[in-house]
XYZ file of C-alpha atoms in Angstrom:
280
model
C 85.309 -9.480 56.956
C 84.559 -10.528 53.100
C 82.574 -7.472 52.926
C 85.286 -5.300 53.921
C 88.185 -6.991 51.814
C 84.913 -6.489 48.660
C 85.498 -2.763 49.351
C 88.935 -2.837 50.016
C 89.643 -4.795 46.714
C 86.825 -2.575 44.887
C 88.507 0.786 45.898
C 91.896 -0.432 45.111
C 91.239 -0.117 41.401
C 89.107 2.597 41.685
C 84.964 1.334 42.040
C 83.176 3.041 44.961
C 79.818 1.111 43.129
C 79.043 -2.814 43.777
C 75.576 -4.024 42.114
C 75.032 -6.668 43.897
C 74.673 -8.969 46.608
C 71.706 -10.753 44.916
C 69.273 -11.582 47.389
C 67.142 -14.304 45.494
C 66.715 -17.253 47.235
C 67.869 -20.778 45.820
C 66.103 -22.788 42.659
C 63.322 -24.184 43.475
C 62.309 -25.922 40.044
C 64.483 -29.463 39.857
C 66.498 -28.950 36.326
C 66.997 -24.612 37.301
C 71.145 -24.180 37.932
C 72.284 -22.739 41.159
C 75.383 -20.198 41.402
C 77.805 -19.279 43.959
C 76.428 -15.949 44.011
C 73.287 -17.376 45.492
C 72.977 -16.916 49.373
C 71.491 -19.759 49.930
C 67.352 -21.106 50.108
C 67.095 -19.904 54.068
C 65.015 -16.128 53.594
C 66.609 -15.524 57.378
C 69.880 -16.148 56.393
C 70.028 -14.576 53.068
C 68.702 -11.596 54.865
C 70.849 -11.072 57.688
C 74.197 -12.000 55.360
C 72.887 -9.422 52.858
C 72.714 -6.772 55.418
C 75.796 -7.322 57.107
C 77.631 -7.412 53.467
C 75.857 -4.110 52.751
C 76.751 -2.714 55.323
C 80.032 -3.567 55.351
C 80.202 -2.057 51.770
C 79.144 1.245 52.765
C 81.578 1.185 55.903
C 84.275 0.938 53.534
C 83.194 3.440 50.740
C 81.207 1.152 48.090
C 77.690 1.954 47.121
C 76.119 -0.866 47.129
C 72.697 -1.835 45.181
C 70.985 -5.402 46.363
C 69.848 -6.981 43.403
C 67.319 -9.595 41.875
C 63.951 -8.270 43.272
C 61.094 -9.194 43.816
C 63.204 -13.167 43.655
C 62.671 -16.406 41.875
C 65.724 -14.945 39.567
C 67.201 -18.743 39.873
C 64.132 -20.662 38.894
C 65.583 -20.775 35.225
C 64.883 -23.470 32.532
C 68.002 -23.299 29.839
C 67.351 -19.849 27.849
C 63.979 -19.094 29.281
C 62.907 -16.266 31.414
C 63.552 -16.696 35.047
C 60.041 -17.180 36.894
C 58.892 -16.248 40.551
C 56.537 -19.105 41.289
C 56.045 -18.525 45.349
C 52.215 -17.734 46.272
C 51.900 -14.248 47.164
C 50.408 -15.786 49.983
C 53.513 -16.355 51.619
C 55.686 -14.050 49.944
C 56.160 -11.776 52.741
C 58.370 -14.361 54.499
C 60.223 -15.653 51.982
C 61.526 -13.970 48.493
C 60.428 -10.703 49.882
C 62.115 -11.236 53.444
C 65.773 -10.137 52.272
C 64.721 -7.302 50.673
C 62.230 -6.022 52.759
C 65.971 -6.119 55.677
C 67.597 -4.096 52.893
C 65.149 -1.757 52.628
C 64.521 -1.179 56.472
C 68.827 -1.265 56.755
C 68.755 2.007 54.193
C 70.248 0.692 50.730
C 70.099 3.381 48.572
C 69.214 1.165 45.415
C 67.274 -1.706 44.787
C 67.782 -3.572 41.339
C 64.299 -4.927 39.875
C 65.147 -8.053 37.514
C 63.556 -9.334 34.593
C 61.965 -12.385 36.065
C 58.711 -12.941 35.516
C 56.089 -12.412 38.636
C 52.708 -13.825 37.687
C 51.837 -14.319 41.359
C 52.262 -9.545 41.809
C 51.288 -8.876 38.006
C 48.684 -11.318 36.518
C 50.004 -9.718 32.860
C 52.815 -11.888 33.072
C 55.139 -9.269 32.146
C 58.918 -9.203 33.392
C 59.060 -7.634 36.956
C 61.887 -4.384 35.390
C 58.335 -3.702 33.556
C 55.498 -3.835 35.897
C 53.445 -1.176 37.711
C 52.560 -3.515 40.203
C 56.202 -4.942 41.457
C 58.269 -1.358 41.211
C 55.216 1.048 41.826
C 52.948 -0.840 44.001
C 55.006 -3.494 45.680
C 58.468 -1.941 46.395
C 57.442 2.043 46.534
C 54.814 1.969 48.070
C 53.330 -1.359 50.415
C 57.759 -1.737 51.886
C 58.193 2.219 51.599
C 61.409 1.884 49.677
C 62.524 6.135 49.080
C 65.572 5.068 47.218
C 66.480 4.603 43.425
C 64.719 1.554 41.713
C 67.314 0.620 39.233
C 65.308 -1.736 36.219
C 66.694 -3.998 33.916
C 68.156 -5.250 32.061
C 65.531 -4.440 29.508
C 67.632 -5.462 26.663
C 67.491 -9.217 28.153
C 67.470 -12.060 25.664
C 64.244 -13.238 27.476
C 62.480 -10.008 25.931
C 64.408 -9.722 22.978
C 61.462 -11.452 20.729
C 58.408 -9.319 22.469
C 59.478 -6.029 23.213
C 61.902 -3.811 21.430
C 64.503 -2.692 24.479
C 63.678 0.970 23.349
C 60.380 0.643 24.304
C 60.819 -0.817 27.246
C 63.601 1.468 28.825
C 60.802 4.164 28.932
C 57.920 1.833 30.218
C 59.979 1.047 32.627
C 60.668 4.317 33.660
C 56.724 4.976 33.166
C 56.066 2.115 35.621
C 58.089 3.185 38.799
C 61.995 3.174 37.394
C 64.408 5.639 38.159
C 67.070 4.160 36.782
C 67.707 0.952 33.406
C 70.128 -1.392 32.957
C 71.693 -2.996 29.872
C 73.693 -5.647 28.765
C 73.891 -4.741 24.857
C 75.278 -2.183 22.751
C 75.695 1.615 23.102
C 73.276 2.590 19.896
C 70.557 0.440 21.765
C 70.905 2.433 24.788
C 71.063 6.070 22.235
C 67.862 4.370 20.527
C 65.790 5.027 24.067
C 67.194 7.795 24.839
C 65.725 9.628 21.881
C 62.763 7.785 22.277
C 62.376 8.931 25.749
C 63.022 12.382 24.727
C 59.992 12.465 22.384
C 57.650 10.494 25.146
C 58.739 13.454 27.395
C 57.964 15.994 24.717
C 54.955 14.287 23.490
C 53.520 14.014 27.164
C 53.846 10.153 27.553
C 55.864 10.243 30.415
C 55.280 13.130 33.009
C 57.247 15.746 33.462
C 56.759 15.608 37.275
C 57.463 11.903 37.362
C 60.856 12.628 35.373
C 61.787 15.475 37.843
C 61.167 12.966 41.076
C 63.356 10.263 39.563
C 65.871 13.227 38.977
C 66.012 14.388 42.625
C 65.974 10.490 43.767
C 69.190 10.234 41.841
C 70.391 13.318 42.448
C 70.045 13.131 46.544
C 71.119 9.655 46.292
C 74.604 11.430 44.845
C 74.610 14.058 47.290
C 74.404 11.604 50.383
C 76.912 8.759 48.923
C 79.351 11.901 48.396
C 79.331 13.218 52.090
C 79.323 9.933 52.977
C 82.556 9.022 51.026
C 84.156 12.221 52.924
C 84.207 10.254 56.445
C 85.618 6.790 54.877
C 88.654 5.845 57.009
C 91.826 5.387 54.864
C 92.564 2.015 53.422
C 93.358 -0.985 55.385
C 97.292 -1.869 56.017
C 98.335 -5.249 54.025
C 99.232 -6.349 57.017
C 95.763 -6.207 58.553
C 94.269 -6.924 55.273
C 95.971 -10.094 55.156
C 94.718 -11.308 58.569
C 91.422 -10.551 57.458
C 92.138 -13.026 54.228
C 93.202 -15.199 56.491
C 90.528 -15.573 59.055
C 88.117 -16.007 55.929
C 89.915 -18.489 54.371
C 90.103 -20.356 57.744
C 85.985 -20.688 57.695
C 85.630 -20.508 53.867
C 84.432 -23.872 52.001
C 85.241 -24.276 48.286
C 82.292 -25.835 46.254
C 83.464 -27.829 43.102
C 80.779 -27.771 40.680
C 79.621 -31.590 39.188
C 79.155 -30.438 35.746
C 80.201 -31.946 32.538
C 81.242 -35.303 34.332
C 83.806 -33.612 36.647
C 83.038 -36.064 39.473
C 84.990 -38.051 40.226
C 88.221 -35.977 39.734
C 89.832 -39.040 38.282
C 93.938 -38.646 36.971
C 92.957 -39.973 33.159
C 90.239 -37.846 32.044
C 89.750 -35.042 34.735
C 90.765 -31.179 34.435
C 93.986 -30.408 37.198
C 92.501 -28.677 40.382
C 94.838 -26.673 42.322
C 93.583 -27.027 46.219
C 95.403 -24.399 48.427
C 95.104 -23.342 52.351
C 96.110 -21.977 55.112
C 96.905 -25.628 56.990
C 98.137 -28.495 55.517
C 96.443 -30.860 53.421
C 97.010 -34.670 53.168
């Protein structure tokens, strides 16, 4: 049901695209900051809930792209690059596990982060960059035939290596289809032109250019006739039981940060608790 009120919500101002559910598992370094986009630590879990939210997506007319591969997106230290420190031994059943369910469910798009993967590519690049975690790992050993969407590769983790230019088109070069940014539009026209010239020059093939092209372009095709057979949107009426029923098994975290705990009347911000049955 949160799925479907996502894509109700989504297509009610006009988004048929959600990037997103992140299927990283929890922090596993002490000082590393959790979110409430997280799923959870349980691989099983974060799997199945993925897939039923993506699913759920499609049913009601959003396109959606599971994010944060290969995982460890939440092992974070302050500014520093996010790091994937799970053995590769047993990666299979863990960071890999919700992923590998997306793939075998038919997502369309997987997003490959920046995190850092020393335990796939002993360069100790970011994972948006590597040969090894887009090419190797996600194409080709868990079959994935869909767009691999990379990025961002303007992150402030790279900023001081790699010039985001530059790494749009090795990127690309290394098993993209697709980047992502977070900056400015003359950063993005920057690799553009320099991906024109690689192309020209022969430093990125033409053939591999034309097979991201058709990815993208049956990826379009499908997500269209699919849009064609979306049912029309939900009554309020419905749409409010829905809300409801959520509500009804929903818990609301309250995050201990900056001494918020205890909520104390003299020095605390106001927190507005609401419900659907009475509180004391």
């Amino acid at each position: 049901k949160t799925g479907q009120i996502m894509a109700e919500i989504l297509h009610g101002v006009g988004f048929d695209f959600y990037l997103g559910r992140p299927l990283y598992l929890a922090p596993t370094l002490d000082e590393a900051r959790g979110t409430t986009r997280c799923l959870g630590g349980n691989p099983s879990f974060v799997a199945e809930s993925g897939k039923i939210l993506m699913e759920a997506l499609k049913t009601g007319g959003v396109f959606c792209a599971p994010s944060g591969f290969p995982g460890g997106g939440l092992n974070r230290m302050d500014r520093g690059a996010a790091v994937l420190t799970t053995p590769k031994t047993i990666l299979a059943e863990n960071d890999l596990l919700p992923f590998a369910e997306a793939v075998q469910a038919g997502a369309a798009m997987v997003h490959v982060d920046a995190t850092l993967a020393p335990t796939l590519d002993p360069s100790g690049g970011p994972a948006c960059l590597s040969a090894a975690v887009m090419d190797d790992l996600l194409r080709k050993n868990m079959e994935f035939k869909g767009i691999i969407l990379a990025g961002p590769v303007d992150a402030v983790e790279m900023g001081d290596k790699l010039d985001a230019a530059v790494s749009a088109l090795t990127a690309l070069q290394h098993g993209a289809d697709m980047v992502l940014w977070q900056g400015s539009i003359s950063q993005v026209q920057r690799a553009i032109e320099r991906i024109a010239v690689a192309v020209e020059r022969g430093e990125w093939a033409q053939a591999a250019l034309q097979e991201c092209i058709r990815r993208v372009l049956t990826a379009k095709d499908a997500w269209g006739k699919a849009r064609a057979t979306v049912e029309k949107p939900v009554k309020a009426k419905e749409l409010a039981e829905w809300a409801t029923r959520v509500e009804r098994r929903a818990i609301t975290l309250a995050f201990h940060q900056a001494g918020a705990l205890p909520l104390l009347r003299e020095n605390a911000v106001p927190v507005g608790i609401t419900g659907t049955t009475g509180i004391d």
